[in-house]
mmCIF file of C-alpha atoms and ligand atoms in Angstrom:
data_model
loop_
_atom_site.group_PDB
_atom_site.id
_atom_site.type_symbol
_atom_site.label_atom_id
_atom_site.label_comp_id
_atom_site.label_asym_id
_atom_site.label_seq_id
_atom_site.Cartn_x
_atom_site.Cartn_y
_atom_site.Cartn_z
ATOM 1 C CA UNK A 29 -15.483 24.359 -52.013
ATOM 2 C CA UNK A 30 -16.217 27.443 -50.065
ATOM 3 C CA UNK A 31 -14.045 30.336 -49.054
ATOM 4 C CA UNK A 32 -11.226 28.642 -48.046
ATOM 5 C CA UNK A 33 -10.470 27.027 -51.927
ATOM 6 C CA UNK A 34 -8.359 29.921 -52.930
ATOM 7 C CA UNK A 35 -6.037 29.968 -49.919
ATOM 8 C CA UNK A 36 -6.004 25.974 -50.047
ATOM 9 C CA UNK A 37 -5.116 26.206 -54.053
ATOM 10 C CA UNK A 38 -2.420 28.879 -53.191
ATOM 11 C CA UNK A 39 -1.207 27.026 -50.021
ATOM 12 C CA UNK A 40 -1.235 23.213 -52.926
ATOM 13 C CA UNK A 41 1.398 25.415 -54.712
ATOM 14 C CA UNK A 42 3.416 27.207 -51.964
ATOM 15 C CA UNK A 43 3.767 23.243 -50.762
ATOM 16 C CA UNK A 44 4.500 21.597 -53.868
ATOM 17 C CA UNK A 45 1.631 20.393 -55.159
ATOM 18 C CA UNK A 46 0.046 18.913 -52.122
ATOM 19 C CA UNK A 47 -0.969 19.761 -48.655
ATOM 20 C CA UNK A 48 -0.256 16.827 -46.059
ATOM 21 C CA UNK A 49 -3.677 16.499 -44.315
ATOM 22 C CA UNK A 50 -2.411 17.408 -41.321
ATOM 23 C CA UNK A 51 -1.755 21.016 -42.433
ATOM 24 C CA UNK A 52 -5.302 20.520 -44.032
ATOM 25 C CA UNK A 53 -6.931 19.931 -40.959
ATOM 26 C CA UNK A 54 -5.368 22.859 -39.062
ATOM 27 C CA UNK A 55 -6.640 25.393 -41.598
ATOM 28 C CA UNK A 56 -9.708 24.244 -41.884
ATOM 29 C CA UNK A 57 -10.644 24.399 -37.830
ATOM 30 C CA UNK A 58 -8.230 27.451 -37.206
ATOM 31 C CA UNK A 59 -7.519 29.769 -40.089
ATOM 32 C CA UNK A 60 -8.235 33.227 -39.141
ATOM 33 C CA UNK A 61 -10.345 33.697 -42.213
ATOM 34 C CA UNK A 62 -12.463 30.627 -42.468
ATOM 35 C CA UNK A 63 -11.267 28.212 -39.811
ATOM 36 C CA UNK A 64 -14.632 25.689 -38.433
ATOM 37 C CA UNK A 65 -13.430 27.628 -34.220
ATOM 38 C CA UNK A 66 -12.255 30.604 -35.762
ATOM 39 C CA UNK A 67 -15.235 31.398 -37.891
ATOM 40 C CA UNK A 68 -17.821 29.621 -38.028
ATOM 41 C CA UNK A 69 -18.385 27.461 -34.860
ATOM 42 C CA UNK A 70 -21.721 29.000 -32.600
ATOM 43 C CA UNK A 71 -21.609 26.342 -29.867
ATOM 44 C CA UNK A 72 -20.945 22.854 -28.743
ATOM 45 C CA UNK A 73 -23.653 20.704 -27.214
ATOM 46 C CA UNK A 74 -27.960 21.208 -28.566
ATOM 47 C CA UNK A 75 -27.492 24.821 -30.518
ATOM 48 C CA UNK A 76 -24.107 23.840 -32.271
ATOM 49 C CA UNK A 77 -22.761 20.920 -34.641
ATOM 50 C CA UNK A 78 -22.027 18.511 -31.890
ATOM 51 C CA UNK A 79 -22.261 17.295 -28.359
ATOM 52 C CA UNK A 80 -19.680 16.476 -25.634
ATOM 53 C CA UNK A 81 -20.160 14.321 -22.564
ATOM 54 C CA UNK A 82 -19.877 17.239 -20.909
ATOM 55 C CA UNK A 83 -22.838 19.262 -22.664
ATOM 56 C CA UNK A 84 -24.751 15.767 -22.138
ATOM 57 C CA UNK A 85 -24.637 15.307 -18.329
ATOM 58 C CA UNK A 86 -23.427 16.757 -15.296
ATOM 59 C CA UNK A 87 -21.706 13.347 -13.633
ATOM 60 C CA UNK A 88 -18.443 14.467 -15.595
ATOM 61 C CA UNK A 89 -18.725 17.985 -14.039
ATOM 62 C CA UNK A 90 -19.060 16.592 -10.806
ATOM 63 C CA UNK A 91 -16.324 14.464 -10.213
ATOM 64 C CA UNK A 92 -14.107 17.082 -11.737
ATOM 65 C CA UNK A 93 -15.389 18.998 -8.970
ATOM 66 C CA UNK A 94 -14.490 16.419 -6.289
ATOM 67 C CA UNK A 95 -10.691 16.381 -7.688
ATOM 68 C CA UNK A 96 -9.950 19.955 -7.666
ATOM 69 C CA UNK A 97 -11.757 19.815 -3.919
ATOM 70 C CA UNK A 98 -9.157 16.883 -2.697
ATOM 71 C CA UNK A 99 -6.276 18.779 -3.826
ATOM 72 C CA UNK A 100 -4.747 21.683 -1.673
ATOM 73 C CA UNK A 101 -4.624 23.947 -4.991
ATOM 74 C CA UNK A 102 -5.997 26.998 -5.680
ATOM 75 C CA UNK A 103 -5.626 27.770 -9.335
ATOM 76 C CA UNK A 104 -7.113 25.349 -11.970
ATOM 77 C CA UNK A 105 -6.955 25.810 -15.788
ATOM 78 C CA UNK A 106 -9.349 24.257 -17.927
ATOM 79 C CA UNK A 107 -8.303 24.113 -21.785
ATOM 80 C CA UNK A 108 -10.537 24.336 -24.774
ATOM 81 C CA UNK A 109 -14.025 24.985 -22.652
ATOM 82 C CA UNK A 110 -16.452 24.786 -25.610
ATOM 83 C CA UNK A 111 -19.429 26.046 -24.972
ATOM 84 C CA UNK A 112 -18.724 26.751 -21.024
ATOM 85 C CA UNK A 113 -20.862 24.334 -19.456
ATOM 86 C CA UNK A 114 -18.687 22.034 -17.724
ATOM 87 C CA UNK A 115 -16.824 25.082 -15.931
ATOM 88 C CA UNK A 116 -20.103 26.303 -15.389
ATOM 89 C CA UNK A 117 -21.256 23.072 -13.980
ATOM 90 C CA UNK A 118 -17.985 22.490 -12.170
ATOM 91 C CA UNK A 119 -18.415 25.875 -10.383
ATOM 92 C CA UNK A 120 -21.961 25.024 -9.251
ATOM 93 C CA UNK A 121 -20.808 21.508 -7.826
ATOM 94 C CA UNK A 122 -17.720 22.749 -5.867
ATOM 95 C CA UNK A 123 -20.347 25.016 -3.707
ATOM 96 C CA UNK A 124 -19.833 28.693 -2.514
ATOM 97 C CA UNK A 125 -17.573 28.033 0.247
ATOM 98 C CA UNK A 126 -15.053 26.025 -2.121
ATOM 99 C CA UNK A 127 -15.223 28.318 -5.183
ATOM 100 C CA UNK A 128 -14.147 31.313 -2.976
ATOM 101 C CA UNK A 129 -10.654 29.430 -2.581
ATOM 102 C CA UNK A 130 -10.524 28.351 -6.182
ATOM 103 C CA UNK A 131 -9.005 30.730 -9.118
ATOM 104 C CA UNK A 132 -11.073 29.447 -12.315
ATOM 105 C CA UNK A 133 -8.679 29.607 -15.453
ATOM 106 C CA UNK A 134 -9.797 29.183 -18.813
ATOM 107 C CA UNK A 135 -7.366 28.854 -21.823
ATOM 108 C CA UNK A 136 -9.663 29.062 -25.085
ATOM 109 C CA UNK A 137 -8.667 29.625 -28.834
ATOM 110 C CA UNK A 138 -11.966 29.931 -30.323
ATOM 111 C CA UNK A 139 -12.965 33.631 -30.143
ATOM 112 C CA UNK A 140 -16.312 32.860 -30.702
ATOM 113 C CA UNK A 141 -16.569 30.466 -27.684
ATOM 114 C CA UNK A 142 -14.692 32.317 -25.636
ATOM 115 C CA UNK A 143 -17.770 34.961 -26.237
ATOM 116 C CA UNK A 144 -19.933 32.227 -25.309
ATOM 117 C CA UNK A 145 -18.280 31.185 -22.239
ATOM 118 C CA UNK A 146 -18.086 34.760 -21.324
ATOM 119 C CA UNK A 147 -22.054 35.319 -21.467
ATOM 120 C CA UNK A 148 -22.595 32.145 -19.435
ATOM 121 C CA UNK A 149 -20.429 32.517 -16.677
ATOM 122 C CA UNK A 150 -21.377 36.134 -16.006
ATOM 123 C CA UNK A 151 -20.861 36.676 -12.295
ATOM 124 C CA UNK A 152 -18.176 33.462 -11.575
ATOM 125 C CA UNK A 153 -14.955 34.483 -11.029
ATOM 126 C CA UNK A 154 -13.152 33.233 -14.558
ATOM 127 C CA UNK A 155 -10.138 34.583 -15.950
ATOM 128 C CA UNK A 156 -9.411 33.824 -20.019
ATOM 129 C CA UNK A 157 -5.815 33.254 -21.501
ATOM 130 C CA UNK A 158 -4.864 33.284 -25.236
ATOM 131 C CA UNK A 159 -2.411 30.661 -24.473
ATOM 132 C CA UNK A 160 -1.373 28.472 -21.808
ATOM 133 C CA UNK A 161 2.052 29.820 -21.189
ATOM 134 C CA UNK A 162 0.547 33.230 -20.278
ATOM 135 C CA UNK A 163 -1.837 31.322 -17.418
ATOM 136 C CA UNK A 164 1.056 29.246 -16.063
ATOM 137 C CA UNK A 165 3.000 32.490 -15.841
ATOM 138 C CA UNK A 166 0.788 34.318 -13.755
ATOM 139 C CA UNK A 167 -0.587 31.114 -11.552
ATOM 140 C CA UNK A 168 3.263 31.034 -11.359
ATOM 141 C CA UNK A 169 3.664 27.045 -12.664
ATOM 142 C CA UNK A 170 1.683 25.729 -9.475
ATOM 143 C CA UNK A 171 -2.032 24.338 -11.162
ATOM 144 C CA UNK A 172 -4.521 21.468 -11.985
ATOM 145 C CA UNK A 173 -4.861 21.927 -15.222
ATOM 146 C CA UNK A 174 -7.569 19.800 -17.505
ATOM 147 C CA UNK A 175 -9.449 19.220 -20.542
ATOM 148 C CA UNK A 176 -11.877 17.416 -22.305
ATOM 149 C CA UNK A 177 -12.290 16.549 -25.447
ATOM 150 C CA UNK A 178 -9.654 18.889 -26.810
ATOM 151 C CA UNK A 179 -7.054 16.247 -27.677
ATOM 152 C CA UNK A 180 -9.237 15.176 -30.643
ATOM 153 C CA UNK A 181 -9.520 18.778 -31.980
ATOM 154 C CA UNK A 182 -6.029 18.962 -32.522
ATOM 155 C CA UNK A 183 -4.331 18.685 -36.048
ATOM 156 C CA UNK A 184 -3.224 15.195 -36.714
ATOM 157 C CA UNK A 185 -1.321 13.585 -39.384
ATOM 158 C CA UNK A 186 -2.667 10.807 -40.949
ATOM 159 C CA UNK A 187 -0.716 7.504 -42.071
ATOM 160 C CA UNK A 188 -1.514 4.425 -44.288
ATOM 161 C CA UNK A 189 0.189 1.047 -44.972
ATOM 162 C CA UNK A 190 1.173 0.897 -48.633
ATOM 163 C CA UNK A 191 3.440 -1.451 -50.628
ATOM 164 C CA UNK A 192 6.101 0.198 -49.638
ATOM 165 C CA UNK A 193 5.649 1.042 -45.863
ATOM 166 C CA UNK A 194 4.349 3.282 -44.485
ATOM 167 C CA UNK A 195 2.923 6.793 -46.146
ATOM 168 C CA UNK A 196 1.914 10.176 -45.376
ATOM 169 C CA UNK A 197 -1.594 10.852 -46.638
ATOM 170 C CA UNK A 198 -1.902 14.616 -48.423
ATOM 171 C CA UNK A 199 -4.816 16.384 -49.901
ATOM 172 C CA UNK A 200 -4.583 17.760 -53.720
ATOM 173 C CA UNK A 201 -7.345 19.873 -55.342
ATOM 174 C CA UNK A 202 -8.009 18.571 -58.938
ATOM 175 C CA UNK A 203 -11.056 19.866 -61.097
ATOM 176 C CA UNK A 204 -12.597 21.797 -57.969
ATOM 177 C CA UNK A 205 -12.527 19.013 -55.852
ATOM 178 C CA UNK A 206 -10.211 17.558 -53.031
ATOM 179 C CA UNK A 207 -8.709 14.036 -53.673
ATOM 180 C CA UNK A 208 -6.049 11.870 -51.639
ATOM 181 C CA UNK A 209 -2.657 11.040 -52.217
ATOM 182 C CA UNK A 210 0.112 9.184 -50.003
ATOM 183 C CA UNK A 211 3.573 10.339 -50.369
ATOM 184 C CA UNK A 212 6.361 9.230 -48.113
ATOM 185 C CA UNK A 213 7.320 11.040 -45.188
ATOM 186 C CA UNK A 214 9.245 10.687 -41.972
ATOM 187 C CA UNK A 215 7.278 8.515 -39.627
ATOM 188 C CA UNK A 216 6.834 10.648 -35.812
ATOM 189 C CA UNK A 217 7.380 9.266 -32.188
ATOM 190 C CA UNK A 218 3.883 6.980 -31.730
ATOM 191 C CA UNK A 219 3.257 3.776 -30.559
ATOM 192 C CA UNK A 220 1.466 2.926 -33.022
ATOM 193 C CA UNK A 221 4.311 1.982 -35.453
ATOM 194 C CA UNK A 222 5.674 -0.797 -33.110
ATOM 195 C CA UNK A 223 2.590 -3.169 -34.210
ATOM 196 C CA UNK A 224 2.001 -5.252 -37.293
ATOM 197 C CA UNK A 225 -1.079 -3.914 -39.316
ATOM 198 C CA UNK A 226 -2.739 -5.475 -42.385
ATOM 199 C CA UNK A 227 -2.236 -3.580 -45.820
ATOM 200 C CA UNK A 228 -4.500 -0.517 -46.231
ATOM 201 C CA UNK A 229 -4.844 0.342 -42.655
ATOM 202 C CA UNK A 230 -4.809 4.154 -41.729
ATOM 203 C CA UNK A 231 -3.852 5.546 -38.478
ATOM 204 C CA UNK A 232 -3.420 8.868 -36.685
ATOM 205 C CA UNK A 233 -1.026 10.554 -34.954
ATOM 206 C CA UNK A 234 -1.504 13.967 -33.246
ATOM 207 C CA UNK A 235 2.101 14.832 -33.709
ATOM 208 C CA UNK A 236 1.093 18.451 -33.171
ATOM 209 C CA UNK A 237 -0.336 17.645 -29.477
ATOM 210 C CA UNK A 238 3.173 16.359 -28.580
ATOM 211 C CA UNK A 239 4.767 19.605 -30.227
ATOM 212 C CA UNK A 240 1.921 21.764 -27.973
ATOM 213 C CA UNK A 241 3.038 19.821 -24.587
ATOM 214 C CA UNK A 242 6.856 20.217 -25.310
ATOM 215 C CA UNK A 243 5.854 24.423 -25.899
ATOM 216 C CA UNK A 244 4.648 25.171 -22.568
ATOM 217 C CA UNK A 245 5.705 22.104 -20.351
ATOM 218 C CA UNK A 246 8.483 24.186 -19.241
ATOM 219 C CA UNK A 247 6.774 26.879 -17.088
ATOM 220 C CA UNK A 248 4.301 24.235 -14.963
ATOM 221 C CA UNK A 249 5.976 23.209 -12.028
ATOM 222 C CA UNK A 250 3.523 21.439 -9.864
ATOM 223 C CA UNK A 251 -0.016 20.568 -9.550
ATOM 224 C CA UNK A 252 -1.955 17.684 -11.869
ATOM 225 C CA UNK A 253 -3.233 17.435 -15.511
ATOM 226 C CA UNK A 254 -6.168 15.259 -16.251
ATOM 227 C CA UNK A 255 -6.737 14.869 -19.848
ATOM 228 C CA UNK A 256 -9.968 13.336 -20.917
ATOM 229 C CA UNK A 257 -11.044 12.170 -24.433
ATOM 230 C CA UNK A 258 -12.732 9.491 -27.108
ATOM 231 C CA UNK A 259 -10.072 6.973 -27.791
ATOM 232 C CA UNK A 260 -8.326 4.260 -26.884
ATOM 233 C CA UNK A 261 -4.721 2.528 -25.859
ATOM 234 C CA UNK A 262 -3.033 0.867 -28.191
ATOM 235 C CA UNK A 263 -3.084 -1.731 -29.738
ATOM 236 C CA UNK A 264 -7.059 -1.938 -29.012
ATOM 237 C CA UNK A 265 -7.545 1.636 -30.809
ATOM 238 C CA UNK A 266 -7.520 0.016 -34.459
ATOM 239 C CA UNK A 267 -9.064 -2.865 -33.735
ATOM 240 C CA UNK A 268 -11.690 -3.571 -36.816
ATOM 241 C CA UNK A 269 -11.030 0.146 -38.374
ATOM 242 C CA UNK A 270 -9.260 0.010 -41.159
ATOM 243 C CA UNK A 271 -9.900 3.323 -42.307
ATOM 244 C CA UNK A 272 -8.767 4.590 -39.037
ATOM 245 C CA UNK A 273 -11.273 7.249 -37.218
ATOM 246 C CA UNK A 274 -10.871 10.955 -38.846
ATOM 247 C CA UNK A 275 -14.462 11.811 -38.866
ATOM 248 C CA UNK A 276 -16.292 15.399 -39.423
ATOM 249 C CA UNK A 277 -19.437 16.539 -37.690
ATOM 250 C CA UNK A 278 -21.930 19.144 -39.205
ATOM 251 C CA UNK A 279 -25.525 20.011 -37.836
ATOM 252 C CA UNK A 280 -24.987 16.674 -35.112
ATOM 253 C CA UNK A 281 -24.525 14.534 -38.817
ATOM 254 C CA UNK A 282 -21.335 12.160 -38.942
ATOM 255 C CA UNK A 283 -19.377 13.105 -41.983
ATOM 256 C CA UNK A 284 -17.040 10.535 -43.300
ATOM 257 C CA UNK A 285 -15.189 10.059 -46.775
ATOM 258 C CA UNK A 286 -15.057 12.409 -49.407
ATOM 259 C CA UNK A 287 -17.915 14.225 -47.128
ATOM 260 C CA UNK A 288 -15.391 15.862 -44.860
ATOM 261 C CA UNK A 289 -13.746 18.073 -48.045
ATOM 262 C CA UNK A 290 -17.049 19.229 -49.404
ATOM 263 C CA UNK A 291 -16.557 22.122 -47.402
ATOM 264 C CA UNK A 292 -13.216 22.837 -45.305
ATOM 265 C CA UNK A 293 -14.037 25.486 -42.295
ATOM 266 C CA UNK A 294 -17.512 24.840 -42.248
ATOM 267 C CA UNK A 295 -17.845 21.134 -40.082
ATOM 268 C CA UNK A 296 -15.487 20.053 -37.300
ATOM 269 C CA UNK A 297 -12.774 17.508 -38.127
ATOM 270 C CA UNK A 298 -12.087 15.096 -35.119
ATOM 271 C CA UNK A 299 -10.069 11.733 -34.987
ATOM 272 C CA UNK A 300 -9.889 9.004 -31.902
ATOM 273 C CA UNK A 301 -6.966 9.574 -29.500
ATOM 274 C CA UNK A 302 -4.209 7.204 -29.213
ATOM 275 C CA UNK A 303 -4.050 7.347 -25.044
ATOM 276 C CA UNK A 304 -0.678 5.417 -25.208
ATOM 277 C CA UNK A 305 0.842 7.808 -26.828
ATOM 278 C CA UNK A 306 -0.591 10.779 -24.346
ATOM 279 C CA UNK A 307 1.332 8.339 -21.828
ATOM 280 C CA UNK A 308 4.495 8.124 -23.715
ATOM 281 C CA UNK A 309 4.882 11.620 -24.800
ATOM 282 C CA UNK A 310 4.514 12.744 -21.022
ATOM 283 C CA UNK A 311 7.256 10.141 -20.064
ATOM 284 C CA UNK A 312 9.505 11.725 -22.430
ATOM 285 C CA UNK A 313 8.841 15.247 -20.820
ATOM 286 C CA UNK A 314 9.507 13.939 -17.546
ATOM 287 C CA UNK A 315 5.890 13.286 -15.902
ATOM 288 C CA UNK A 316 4.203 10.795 -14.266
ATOM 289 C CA UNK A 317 1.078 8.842 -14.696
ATOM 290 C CA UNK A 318 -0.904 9.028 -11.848
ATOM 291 C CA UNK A 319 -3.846 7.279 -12.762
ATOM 292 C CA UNK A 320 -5.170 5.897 -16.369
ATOM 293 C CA UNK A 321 -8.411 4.307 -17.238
ATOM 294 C CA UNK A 322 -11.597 4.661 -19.178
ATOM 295 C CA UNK A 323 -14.063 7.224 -18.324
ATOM 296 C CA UNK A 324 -16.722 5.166 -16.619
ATOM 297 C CA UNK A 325 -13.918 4.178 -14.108
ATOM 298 C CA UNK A 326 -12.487 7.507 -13.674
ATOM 299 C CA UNK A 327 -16.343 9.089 -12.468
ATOM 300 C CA UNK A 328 -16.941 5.885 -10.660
ATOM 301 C CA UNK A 329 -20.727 5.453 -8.890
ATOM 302 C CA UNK A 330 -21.536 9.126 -9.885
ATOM 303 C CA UNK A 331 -22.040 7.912 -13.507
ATOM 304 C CA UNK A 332 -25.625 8.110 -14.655
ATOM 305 C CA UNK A 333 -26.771 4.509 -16.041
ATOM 306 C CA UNK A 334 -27.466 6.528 -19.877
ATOM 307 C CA UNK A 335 -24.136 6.901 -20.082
ATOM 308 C CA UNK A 336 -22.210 3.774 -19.143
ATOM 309 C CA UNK A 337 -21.495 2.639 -22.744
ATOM 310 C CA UNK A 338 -20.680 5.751 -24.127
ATOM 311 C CA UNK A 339 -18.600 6.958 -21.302
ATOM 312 C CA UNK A 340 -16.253 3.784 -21.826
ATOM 313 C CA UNK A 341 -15.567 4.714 -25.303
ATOM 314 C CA UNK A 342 -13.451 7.477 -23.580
ATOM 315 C CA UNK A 343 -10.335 7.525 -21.175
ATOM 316 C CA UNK A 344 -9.048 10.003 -18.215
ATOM 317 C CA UNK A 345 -5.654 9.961 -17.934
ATOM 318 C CA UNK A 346 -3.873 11.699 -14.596
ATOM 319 C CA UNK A 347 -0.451 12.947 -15.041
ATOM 320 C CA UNK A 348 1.786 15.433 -13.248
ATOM 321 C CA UNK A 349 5.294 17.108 -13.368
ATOM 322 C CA UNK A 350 7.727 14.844 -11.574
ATOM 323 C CA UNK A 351 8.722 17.814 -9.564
ATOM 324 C CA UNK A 352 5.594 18.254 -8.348
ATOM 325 C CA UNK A 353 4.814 18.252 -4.588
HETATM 326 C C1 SAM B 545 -14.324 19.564 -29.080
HETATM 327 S S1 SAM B 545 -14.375 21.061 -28.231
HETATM 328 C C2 SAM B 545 -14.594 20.528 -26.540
HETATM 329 C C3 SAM B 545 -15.253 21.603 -25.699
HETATM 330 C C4 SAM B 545 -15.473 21.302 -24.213
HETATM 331 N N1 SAM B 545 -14.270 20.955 -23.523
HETATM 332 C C5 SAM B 545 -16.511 20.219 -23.997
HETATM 333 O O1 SAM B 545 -16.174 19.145 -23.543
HETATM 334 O O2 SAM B 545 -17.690 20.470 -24.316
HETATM 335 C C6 SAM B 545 -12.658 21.571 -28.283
HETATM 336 C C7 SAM B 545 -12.373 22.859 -27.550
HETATM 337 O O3 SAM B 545 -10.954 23.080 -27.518
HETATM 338 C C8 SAM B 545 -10.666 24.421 -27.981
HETATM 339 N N2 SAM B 545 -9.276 24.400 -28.466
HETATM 340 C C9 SAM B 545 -8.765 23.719 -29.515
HETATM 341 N N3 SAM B 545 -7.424 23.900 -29.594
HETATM 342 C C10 SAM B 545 -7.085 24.690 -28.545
HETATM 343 C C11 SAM B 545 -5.850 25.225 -28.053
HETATM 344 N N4 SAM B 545 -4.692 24.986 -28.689
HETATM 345 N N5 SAM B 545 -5.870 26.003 -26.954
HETATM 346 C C12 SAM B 545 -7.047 26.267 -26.319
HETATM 347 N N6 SAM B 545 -8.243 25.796 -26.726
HETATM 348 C C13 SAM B 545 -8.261 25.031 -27.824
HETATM 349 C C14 SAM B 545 -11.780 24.679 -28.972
HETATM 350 O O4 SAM B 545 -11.927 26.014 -29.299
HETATM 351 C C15 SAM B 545 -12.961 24.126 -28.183
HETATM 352 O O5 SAM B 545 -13.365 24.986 -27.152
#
């Protein structure tokens, strides 16, 4: 099972006897020792395990570009910037008249990437941040601040519909392998649990998303956030998936099953985001929606016919502090 079995056996024991696959999920994409970004991740798009919409075409890039230009903002933060090429791309569509007014802020965990975003976007004017906290600080709470595709790369826990309710699904290592249990648990704030699912369903919640916002929503004070992703709003999300949508990606392959414990830290671990709750959790902090559709809408005629269908499997939703100007 890798390097990562003897921490995960240690960490079974610390717990209890299980890990809930949440906790599973964040050490095997960020422990510092063998963590999929920490460790072991090269790239995103052709040279690394998977591609984005933004490594795939440049439409996304550019109507980024054309809502940082409407807005009378200098200092935009992208989060989670993979392998660069969307701020690089962004940068080239704004022009060099518009990027001397912009401040480019990029808030990236991944050492790794942030190596590779460095090497790419020699020359642009790009300041990196370890966290968002420390880029609001010094942009002083005034920015646009967006991602893509970084929603999905965030912990989440997973749930399923036993006999008795609802349970908490946790990972146990047995005879040097990783099986599933469900224990009961707590259920979080989603909107998920409102609707009436058949037995055996499994859902996601990225609980730890919500605990991320509520960490730094403090310190931003105006400006917009556009959060873009692969999901859905409820209840449309689990529509015909039963097994709900945690998926793992290795070498561009789709790893599903018992495939996505074969080796913890060395494939990404992804799972479809429930846009509702984005929607909800930003209501509680006191935001607004602005705007709130799928992808294709969001880029509009700038959408290259290729990808149409994909593009509508994901959603752009525009929200921003209710103090803003
Ligand atoms: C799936 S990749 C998407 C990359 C890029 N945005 C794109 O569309 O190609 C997720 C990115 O988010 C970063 N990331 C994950 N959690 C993060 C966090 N808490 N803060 C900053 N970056 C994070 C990863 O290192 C990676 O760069």
């Amino acid at each position: 099972m890798s390097a990562a079995g003897p921490f995960l056996f240690a960490l079974q024991s610390e717990l209890g006897g299980s890990i809930p696959f949440e906790r599973f999920m964040e050490e095997a994409l960020y422990n510092p020792a063998f963590g999929y970004y920490s460790t072991q991740i090269r790239s995103v798009g052709r040279h690394g395990d998977f591609s984005t919409m933004a490594t795939l075409d440049h439409s996304l890039a550019r109507r980024i570009a054309t809502w940082i230009q409407k807005e009378n903002i200098r200092d935009v933060i992208e989060i989670g910037a993979g392998s660069g090429q969307l701020a690089h791309s962004i940068l080239n569509s704004l022009g060099w008249w518009k990027r001397q007014g912009i401040r480019y802020h990029i808030v990236e965990i991944s050492q790794p990437l942030q190596e590779v975003q460095k090497k790419l976007m020699q020359g642009r004017r790009v300041t990196w941040h370890e966290s968002l906290p420390s880029a609001l600080e010094q942009v002083r709470g005034t920015a646009h601040i967006f991602s893509n595709e970084l929603v999905d790369a965030f912990p989440c826990r997973v749930f399923e519909l036993a006999d008795e309710g609802w349970q908490e699904l946790h990972v146990r290592i047995a005879g040097g392998r990783i099986e599933e249990i469900l224990k009961p648990a707590a259920l979080p704030d989603s909107t998920i649990f409102k609707y009436d699912f058949a037995k055996g369903q499994r859902i996601e919640v990225h609980e730890s998303y919500s605990r991320w916002l509520e960490m730094w929503a403090p310190y931003w004070k105006a400006g917009a956030m556009l959060t873009i992703d692969y999901g859905d709003t409820m209840p449309a999300l689990h529509h015909r998936r039963r097994l709900g949508s945690v998926r793992g990606y290795a070498g561009h392959q789709r790893l599903t099953g018992q495939d996505i414990y074969q080796a913890p830290g060395r494939c990404d671990l992804t799972a479809d985001v429930n846009f509702s709750d984005l929607e909800k959790w930003g209501l509680t902090l006191g935001w607004r929606t602005l705007t709130h559709s799928t992808l294709d809408k969001f880029i509009g005629t700038g959408l290259d016919a290729r990808f149409q269908a994909a593009s509508s499997a994901f959603r752009a939703i525009l929200q921003y502090p209710n103090k803003a100007s």
